[in-house]
Amino acid sequence: MRSTYVYVKTRASYGKQCIFNMKETYFDEVILPNSLLNEQFVFQNSCHKKIQISKKVAHHEIQTIGKSFRSIGIHHFEGGWPKEIDPMDEEAKARYRRRVEKEENWYSKLSNLFKVIENAILQNNSTNIYGHYFKDVLPSASKGFQSPM
């Protein structure tokens, strides 16, 4: 189940000019100085200390166009033959293979593919998938790795 909430804001409501009004000064609360706290104050050089008190917060708004998706499945029983080749006809497949193998650039395409595949195989073989790399993590058959803490 997918839940969505759409934010709608017209373009006219963006970028309006701020208008400030002059009002009299008023105090929400008056806090008088405490002399005991003043005695405990220790001066520190601000060149070597971080003084930012508030948290770093980012806020971003954007209006995007919705994209619709659909999930489909496919039953792939034999590899990507052209439309004119019937995958059930063995003789048609053999003729097509012979025709492709006689092309001039077939060997260069195949050698480029072998280089990519060989690199992937060497990377895969260099990793010991059965090795226990993390001593503090216990293997669990049902839920993957779990920390002992």
mmCIF file of C-alpha atoms in Angstrom:
data_model
loop_
_atom_site.group_PDB
_atom_site.id
_atom_site.type_symbol
_atom_site.label_atom_id
_atom_site.label_comp_id
_atom_site.label_asym_id
_atom_site.label_seq_id
_atom_site.Cartn_x
_atom_site.Cartn_y
_atom_site.Cartn_z
ATOM 1 C CA MET A 1 0.000 0.000 0.000
ATOM 2 C CA ARG A 2 1.452 3.347 -1.035
ATOM 3 C CA SER A 3 0.409 6.548 0.707
ATOM 4 C CA THR A 4 1.035 9.937 -0.840
ATOM 5 C CA TYR A 5 0.549 13.504 0.245
ATOM 6 C CA VAL A 6 0.572 16.202 -2.415
ATOM 7 C CA TYR A 7 1.818 19.701 -1.624
ATOM 8 C CA VAL A 8 0.315 22.311 -3.912
ATOM 9 C CA LYS A 9 1.599 25.879 -3.952
ATOM 10 C CA THR A 10 1.035 28.313 -6.788
ATOM 11 C CA ARG A 11 3.949 30.088 -8.428
ATOM 12 C CA ALA A 12 2.486 33.460 -7.426
ATOM 13 C CA SER A 13 3.018 32.648 -3.734
ATOM 14 C CA TYR A 14 6.805 32.322 -4.158
ATOM 15 C CA GLY A 15 9.192 35.266 -3.854
ATOM 16 C CA LYS A 16 6.877 37.845 -2.310
ATOM 17 C CA GLN A 17 8.458 40.961 -0.886
ATOM 18 C CA CYS A 18 8.858 41.123 2.894
ATOM 19 C CA ILE A 19 7.012 44.062 4.424
ATOM 20 C CA PHE A 20 8.153 45.196 7.875
ATOM 21 C CA ASN A 21 6.090 47.319 10.249
ATOM 22 C CA MET A 22 7.347 49.695 12.928
ATOM 23 C CA LYS A 23 6.072 48.747 16.386
ATOM 24 C CA GLU A 24 6.944 49.736 19.901
ATOM 25 C CA THR A 25 9.452 47.657 21.828
ATOM 26 C CA TYR A 26 7.959 45.080 24.154
ATOM 27 C CA PHE A 27 9.440 42.390 26.404
ATOM 28 C CA ASP A 28 8.099 38.864 26.596
ATOM 29 C CA GLU A 29 10.105 38.204 29.729
ATOM 30 C CA VAL A 30 12.662 40.078 31.819
ATOM 31 C CA ILE A 31 15.642 38.052 33.076
ATOM 32 C CA LEU A 32 17.858 39.931 35.496
ATOM 33 C CA PRO A 33 21.587 39.138 35.698
ATOM 34 C CA ASN A 34 22.743 36.691 38.383
ATOM 35 C CA SER A 35 25.992 37.738 40.103
ATOM 36 C CA LEU A 36 26.778 34.161 41.206
ATOM 37 C CA LEU A 37 26.808 32.964 37.603
ATOM 38 C CA ASN A 38 28.936 35.934 36.609
ATOM 39 C CA GLU A 39 31.642 34.830 39.069
ATOM 40 C CA GLN A 40 31.746 31.338 37.518
ATOM 41 C CA PHE A 41 32.243 32.680 34.001
ATOM 42 C CA VAL A 42 35.537 31.606 32.384
ATOM 43 C CA PHE A 43 36.726 33.517 29.352
ATOM 44 C CA GLN A 44 37.872 31.337 26.438
ATOM 45 C CA ASN A 45 39.451 32.481 23.237
ATOM 46 C CA SER A 46 36.862 32.027 20.490
ATOM 47 C CA CYS A 47 39.530 31.515 17.823
ATOM 48 C CA HIS A 48 40.136 27.972 19.037
ATOM 49 C CA LYS A 49 36.623 26.957 20.097
ATOM 50 C CA LYS A 50 33.481 26.122 18.207
ATOM 51 C CA ILE A 51 30.711 28.462 19.325
ATOM 52 C CA GLN A 52 27.796 27.340 17.158
ATOM 53 C CA ILE A 53 24.951 26.614 19.584
ATOM 54 C CA SER A 54 22.092 25.671 17.312
ATOM 55 C CA LYS A 55 21.819 22.447 15.358
ATOM 56 C CA LYS A 56 22.443 22.451 11.636
ATOM 57 C CA VAL A 57 19.084 22.099 9.927
ATOM 58 C CA ALA A 58 18.297 22.078 6.226
ATOM 59 C CA HIS A 59 14.875 22.693 4.731
ATOM 60 C CA HIS A 60 14.011 22.199 1.100
ATOM 61 C CA GLU A 61 10.759 22.340 -0.816
ATOM 62 C CA ILE A 62 10.201 21.248 -4.372
ATOM 63 C CA GLN A 63 7.201 20.541 -6.548
ATOM 64 C CA THR A 64 7.813 17.589 -8.847
ATOM 65 C CA ILE A 65 5.782 16.011 -11.580
ATOM 66 C CA GLY A 66 4.417 12.621 -10.590
ATOM 67 C CA LYS A 67 5.732 9.563 -12.413
ATOM 68 C CA SER A 68 3.561 6.503 -12.822
ATOM 69 C CA PHE A 69 5.128 3.055 -12.677
ATOM 70 C CA ARG A 70 3.873 -0.402 -13.411
ATOM 71 C CA SER A 71 5.278 -3.775 -12.481
ATOM 72 C CA ILE A 72 5.371 -6.424 -15.165
ATOM 73 C CA GLY A 73 6.837 -9.891 -15.372
ATOM 74 C CA ILE A 74 8.318 -11.880 -18.238
ATOM 75 C CA HIS A 75 8.938 -15.564 -18.771
ATOM 76 C CA HIS A 76 12.329 -15.823 -20.449
ATOM 77 C CA PHE A 77 12.872 -19.342 -21.718
ATOM 78 C CA GLU A 78 15.611 -18.821 -24.322
ATOM 79 C CA GLY A 79 17.956 -15.958 -25.109
ATOM 80 C CA GLY A 80 17.227 -12.765 -27.129
ATOM 81 C CA TRP A 81 16.633 -13.971 -30.657
ATOM 82 C CA PRO A 82 15.487 -11.502 -33.344
ATOM 83 C CA LYS A 83 11.787 -11.437 -34.188
ATOM 84 C CA GLU A 84 12.268 -13.326 -37.453
ATOM 85 C CA ILE A 85 13.875 -16.312 -35.656
ATOM 86 C CA ASP A 86 11.571 -18.852 -34.019
ATOM 87 C CA PRO A 87 13.293 -20.033 -30.783
ATOM 88 C CA MET A 88 11.545 -23.402 -31.082
ATOM 89 C CA ASP A 89 13.085 -24.106 -34.517
ATOM 90 C CA GLU A 90 16.601 -25.517 -33.982
ATOM 91 C CA GLU A 91 17.490 -25.309 -37.678
ATOM 92 C CA ALA A 92 16.617 -21.577 -37.873
ATOM 93 C CA LYS A 93 18.730 -20.894 -34.784
ATOM 94 C CA ALA A 94 21.705 -22.782 -36.258
ATOM 95 C CA ARG A 95 21.451 -20.816 -39.539
ATOM 96 C CA TYR A 96 21.359 -17.527 -37.627
ATOM 97 C CA ARG A 97 24.393 -18.522 -35.520
ATOM 98 C CA ARG A 98 26.417 -19.418 -38.646
ATOM 99 C CA ARG A 99 25.463 -16.089 -40.287
ATOM 100 C CA VAL A 100 26.533 -14.059 -37.218
ATOM 101 C CA GLU A 101 29.806 -15.982 -36.803
ATOM 102 C CA LYS A 102 30.764 -15.193 -40.437
ATOM 103 C CA GLU A 103 30.525 -11.425 -39.845
ATOM 104 C CA GLU A 104 33.874 -9.578 -39.835
ATOM 105 C CA ASN A 105 33.469 -7.759 -36.506
ATOM 106 C CA TRP A 106 32.159 -10.818 -34.624
ATOM 107 C CA TYR A 107 35.581 -11.749 -33.217
ATOM 108 C CA SER A 108 36.329 -8.215 -31.986
ATOM 109 C CA LYS A 109 32.911 -7.990 -30.275
ATOM 110 C CA LEU A 110 33.479 -11.340 -28.626
ATOM 111 C CA SER A 111 37.015 -10.473 -27.447
ATOM 112 C CA ASN A 112 35.775 -7.204 -25.889
ATOM 113 C CA LEU A 113 33.044 -9.147 -24.088
ATOM 114 C CA PHE A 114 35.601 -11.693 -22.843
ATOM 115 C CA LYS A 115 37.733 -8.908 -21.314
ATOM 116 C CA VAL A 116 34.776 -7.623 -19.291
ATOM 117 C CA ILE A 117 33.747 -11.104 -18.188
ATOM 118 C CA GLU A 118 37.310 -12.100 -17.298
ATOM 119 C CA ASN A 119 37.654 -9.031 -15.050
ATOM 120 C CA ALA A 120 34.410 -9.897 -13.255
ATOM 121 C CA ILE A 121 35.466 -13.536 -12.787
ATOM 122 C CA LEU A 122 38.875 -12.556 -11.384
ATOM 123 C CA GLN A 123 37.256 -10.161 -8.901
ATOM 124 C CA ASN A 124 34.767 -12.815 -7.866
ATOM 125 C CA ASN A 125 37.474 -15.461 -7.375
ATOM 126 C CA SER A 126 39.677 -13.117 -5.310
ATOM 127 C CA THR A 127 37.029 -12.832 -2.570
ATOM 128 C CA ASN A 128 36.731 -15.627 -0.029
ATOM 129 C CA ILE A 129 32.981 -15.729 0.530
ATOM 130 C CA TYR A 130 33.320 -18.329 3.279
ATOM 131 C CA GLY A 131 35.853 -16.375 5.351
ATOM 132 C CA HIS A 132 34.855 -14.883 8.712
ATOM 133 C CA TYR A 133 36.096 -11.284 8.464
ATOM 134 C CA PHE A 134 34.553 -9.725 11.594
ATOM 135 C CA LYS A 135 35.532 -11.328 14.888
ATOM 136 C CA ASP A 136 32.939 -9.445 16.998
ATOM 137 C CA VAL A 137 29.948 -10.387 14.798
ATOM 138 C CA LEU A 138 28.376 -13.804 15.142
ATOM 139 C CA PRO A 139 26.921 -15.439 12.013
ATOM 140 C CA SER A 140 23.234 -16.270 12.139
ATOM 141 C CA ALA A 141 21.604 -18.538 9.557
ATOM 142 C CA SER A 142 18.153 -16.974 9.777
ATOM 143 C CA LYS A 143 18.737 -13.192 9.909
ATOM 144 C CA GLY A 144 22.233 -12.614 8.532
ATOM 145 C CA PHE A 145 24.915 -11.225 10.849
ATOM 146 C CA GLN A 146 24.033 -9.970 14.319
ATOM 147 C CA SER A 147 26.158 -8.144 16.822
ATOM 148 C CA PRO A 148 26.751 -9.978 20.144
ATOM 149 C CA MET A 149 26.037 -6.767 22.079
#
